[in-house]
Each structure stands twice: as C-alpha cells, then as structure tokens.
Short mmCIF file of N, CA, C and O in Angstrom, two decimals:
data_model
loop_
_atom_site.label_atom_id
_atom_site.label_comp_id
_atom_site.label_asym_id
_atom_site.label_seq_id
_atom_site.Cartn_x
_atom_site.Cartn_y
_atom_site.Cartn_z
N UNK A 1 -35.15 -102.12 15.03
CA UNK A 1 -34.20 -101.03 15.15
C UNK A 1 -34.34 -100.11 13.94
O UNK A 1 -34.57 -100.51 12.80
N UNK A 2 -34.14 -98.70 14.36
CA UNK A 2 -34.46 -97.61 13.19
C UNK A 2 -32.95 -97.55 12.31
O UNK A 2 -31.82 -97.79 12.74
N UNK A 3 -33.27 -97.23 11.25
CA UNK A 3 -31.71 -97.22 10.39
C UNK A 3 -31.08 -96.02 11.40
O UNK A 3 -30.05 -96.47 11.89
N UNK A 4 -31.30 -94.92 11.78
CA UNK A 4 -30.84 -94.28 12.06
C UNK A 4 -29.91 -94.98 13.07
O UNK A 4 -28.73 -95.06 12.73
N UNK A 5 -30.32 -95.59 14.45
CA UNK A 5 -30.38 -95.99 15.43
C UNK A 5 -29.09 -97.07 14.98
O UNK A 5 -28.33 -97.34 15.91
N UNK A 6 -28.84 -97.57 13.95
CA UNK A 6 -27.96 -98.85 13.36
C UNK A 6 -26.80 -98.10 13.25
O UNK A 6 -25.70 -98.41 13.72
N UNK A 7 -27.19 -96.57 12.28
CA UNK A 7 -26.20 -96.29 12.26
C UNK A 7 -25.08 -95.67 12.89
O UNK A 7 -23.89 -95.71 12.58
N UNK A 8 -25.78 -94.94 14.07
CA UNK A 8 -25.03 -94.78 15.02
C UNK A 8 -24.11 -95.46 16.14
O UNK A 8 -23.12 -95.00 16.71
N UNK A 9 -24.92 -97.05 16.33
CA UNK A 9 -24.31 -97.73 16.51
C UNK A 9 -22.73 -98.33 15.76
O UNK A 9 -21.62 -98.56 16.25
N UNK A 10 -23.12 -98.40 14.78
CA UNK A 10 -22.00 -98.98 13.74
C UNK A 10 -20.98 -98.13 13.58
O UNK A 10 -19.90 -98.49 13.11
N UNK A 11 -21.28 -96.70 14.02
CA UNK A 11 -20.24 -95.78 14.51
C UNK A 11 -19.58 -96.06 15.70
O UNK A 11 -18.37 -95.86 15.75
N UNK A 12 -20.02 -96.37 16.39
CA UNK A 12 -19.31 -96.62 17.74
C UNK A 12 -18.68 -97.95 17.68
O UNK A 12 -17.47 -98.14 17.78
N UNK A 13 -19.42 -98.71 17.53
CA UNK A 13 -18.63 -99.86 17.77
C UNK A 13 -17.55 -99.95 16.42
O UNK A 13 -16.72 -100.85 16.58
N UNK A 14 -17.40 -99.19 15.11
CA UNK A 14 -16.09 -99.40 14.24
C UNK A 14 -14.53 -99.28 14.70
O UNK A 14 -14.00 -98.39 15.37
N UNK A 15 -13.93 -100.59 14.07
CA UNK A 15 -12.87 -100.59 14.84
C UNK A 15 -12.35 -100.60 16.13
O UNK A 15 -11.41 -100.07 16.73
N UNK A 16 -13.70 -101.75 16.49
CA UNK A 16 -13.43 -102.34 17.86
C UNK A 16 -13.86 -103.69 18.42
O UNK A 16 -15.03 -104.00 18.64
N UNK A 17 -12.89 -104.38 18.61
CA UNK A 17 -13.29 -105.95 19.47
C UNK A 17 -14.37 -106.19 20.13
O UNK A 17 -14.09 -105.88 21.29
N UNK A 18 -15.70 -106.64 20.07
CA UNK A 18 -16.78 -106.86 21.38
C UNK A 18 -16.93 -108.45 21.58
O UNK A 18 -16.66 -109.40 20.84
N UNK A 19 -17.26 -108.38 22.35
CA UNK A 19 -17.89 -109.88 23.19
C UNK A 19 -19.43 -109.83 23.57
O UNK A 19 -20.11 -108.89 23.99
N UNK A 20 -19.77 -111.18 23.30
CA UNK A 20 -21.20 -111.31 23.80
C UNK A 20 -21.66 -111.62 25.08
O UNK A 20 -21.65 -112.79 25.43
N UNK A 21 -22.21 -110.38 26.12
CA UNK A 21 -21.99 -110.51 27.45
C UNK A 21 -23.67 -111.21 27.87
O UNK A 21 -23.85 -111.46 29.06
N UNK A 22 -24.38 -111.40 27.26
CA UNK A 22 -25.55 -112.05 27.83
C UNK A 22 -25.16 -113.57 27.67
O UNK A 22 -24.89 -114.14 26.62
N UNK A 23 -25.18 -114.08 28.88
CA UNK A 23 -25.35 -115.83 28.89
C UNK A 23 -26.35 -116.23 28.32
O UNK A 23 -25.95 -117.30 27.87
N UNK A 24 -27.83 -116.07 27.87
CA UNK A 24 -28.98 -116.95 27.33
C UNK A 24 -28.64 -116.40 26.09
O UNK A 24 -29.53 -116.62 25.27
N UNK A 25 -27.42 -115.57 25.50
CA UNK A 25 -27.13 -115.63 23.61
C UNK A 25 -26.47 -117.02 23.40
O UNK A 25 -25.68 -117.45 24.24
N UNK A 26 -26.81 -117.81 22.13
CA UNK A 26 -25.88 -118.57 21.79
C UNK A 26 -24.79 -118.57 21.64
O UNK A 26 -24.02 -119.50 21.83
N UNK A 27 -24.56 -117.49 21.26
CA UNK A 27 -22.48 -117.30 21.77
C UNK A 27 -22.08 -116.21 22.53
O UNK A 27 -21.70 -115.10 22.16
N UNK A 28 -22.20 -116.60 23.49
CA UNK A 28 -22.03 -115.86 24.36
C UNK A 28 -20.87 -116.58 24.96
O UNK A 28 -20.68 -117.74 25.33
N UNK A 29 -20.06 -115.32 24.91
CA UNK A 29 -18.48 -115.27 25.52
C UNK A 29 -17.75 -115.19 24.08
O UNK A 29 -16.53 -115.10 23.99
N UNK A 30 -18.51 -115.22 23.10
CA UNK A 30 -17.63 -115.00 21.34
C UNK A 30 -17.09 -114.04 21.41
O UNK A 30 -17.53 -113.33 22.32
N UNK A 31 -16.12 -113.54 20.75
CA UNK A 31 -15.20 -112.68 20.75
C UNK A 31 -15.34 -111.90 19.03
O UNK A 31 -15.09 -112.72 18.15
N UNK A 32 -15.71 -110.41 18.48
CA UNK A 32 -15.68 -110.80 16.85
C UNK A 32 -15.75 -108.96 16.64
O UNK A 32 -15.40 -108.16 17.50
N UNK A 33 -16.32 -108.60 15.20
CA UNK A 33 -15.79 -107.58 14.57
C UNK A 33 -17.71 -107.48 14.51
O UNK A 33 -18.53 -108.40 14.50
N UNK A 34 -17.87 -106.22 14.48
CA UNK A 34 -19.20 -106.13 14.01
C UNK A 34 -18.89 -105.61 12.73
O UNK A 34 -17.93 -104.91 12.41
N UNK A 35 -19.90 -106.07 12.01
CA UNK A 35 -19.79 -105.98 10.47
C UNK A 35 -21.22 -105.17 9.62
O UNK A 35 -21.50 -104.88 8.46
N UNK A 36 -21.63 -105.08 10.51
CA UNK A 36 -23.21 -104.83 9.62
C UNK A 36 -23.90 -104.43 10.85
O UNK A 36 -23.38 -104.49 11.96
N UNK A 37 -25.26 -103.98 10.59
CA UNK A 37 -26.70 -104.33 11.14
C UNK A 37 -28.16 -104.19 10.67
O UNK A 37 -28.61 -103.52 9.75
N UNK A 38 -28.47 -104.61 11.12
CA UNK A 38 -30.15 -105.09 10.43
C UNK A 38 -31.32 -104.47 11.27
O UNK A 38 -31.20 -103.90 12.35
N UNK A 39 -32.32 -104.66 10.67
CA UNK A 39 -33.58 -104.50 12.36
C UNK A 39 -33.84 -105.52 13.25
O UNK A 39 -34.64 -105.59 14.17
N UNK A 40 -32.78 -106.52 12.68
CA UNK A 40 -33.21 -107.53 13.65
C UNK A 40 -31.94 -107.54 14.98
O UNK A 40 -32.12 -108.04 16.09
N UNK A 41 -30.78 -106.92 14.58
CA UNK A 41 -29.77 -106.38 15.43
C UNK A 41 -28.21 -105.86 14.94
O UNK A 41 -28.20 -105.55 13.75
N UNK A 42 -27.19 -105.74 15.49
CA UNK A 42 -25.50 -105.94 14.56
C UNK A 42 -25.42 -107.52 14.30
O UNK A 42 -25.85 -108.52 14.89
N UNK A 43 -24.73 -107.31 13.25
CA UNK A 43 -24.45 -108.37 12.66
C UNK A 43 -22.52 -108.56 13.04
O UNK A 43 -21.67 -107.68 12.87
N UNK A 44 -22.22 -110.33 13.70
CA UNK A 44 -21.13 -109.96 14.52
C UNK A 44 -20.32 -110.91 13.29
O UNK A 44 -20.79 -111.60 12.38
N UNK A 45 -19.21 -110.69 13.62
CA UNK A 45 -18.15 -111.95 12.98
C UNK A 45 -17.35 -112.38 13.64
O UNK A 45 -16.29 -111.78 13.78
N UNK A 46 -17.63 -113.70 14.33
CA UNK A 46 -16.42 -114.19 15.28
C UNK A 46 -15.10 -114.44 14.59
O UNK A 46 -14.84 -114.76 13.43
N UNK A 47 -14.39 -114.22 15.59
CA UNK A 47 -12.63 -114.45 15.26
C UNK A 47 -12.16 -115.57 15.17
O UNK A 47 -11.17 -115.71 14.44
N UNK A 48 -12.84 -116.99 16.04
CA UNK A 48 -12.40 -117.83 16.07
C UNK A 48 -13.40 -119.10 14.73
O UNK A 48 -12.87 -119.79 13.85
N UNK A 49 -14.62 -119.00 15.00
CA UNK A 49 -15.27 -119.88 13.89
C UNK A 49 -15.30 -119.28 12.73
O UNK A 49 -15.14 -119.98 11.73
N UNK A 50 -15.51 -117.82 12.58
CA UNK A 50 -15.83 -117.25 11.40
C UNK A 50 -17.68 -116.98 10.89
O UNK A 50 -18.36 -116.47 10.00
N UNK A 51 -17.76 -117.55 11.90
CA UNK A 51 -19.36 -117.43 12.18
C UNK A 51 -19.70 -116.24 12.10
O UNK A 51 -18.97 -115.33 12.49
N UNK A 52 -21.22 -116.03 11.42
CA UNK A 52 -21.60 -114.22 11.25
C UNK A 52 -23.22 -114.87 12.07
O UNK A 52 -23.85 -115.87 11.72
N UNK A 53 -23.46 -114.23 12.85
CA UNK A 53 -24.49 -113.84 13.96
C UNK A 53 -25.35 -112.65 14.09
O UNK A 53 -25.01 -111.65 13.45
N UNK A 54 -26.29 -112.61 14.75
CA UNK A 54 -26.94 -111.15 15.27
C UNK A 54 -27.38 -111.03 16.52
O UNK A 54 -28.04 -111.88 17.12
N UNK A 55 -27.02 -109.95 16.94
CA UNK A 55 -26.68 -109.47 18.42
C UNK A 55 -27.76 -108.12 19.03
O UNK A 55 -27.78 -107.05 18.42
N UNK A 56 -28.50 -108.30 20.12
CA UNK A 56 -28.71 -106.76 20.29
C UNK A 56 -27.56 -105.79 20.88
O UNK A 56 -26.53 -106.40 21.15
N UNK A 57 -27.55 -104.62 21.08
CA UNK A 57 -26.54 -103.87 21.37
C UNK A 57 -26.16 -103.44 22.85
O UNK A 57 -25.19 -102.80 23.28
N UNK A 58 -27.55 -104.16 23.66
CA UNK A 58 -27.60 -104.48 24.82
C UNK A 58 -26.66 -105.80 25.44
O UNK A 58 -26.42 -105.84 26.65
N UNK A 59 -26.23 -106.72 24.64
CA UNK A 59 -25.77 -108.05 25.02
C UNK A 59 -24.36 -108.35 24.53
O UNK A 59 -23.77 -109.42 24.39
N UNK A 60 -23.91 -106.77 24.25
CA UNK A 60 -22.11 -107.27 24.01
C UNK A 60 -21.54 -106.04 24.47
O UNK A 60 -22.15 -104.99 24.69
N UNK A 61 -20.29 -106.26 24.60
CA UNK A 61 -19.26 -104.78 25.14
C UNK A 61 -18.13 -105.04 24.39
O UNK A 61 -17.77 -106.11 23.91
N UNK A 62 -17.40 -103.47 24.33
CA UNK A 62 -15.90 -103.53 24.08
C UNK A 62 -15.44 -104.02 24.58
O UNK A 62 -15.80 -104.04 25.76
N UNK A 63 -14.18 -104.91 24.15
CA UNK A 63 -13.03 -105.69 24.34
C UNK A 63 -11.87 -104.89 24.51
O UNK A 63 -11.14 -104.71 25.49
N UNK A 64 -11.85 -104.43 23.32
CA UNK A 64 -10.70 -103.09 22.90
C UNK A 64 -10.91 -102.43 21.51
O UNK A 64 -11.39 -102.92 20.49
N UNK A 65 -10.40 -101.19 21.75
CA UNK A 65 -10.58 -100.54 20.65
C UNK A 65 -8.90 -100.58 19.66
O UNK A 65 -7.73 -100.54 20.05
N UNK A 66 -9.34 -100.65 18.70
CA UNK A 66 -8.27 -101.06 17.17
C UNK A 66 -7.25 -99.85 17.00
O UNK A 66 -6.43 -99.85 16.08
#
C-alpha cells in the first residue's frame, strides 16, 4: 500500500468502530479502533482482547461512526 493510499484511508475510517468481515482473517468478527497503517495493511485494536492486528481495507466495515 502507497503512503498516500494509507492515508486516506486513515481518514475515513477516524473515529469509527469496524469489524473484520472476511471469514479466512484470524479475527474475523473482531470488533476495534484502527490505529495506524503500514504497507502491509491498517493496523486494528480490538475492544475486547486489546490485541493490535493488520487488516486489508477490503476485509472490514463500519460498525458506527463516533
């Protein structure tokens, strides 16, 4: 992923709940805050373990917005 491309993302998704909607992700159905991203994808933070992950931007959706 291009920085550019991160950062536009990280615009959209600020200040908003997503979930991981692909079943073959390891957490998939997690619930969390995106916090970051990398070239390797967003970087998520679940709500419930506290777990920090990476996600493509293809494999999660809004929950709700903050």
């Amino acid at each position: 992923m291009e920085l550019q491309q991160i950062e536009k993302l990280l615009k959209y998704y600020n200040n908003s709940e997503i979930m991981v909607t692909n079943d073959m992700h390891p957490h998939f159905n997690a619930v969390g805050d995106v916090i970051g991203g990398e070239e390797t994808g967003l970087k998520i933070k679940r709500f419930d373990t506290q777990q920090i992950f990476f996600v493509q931007a293809a494999d999660i959706k809004i929950t709700k917005r903050k």
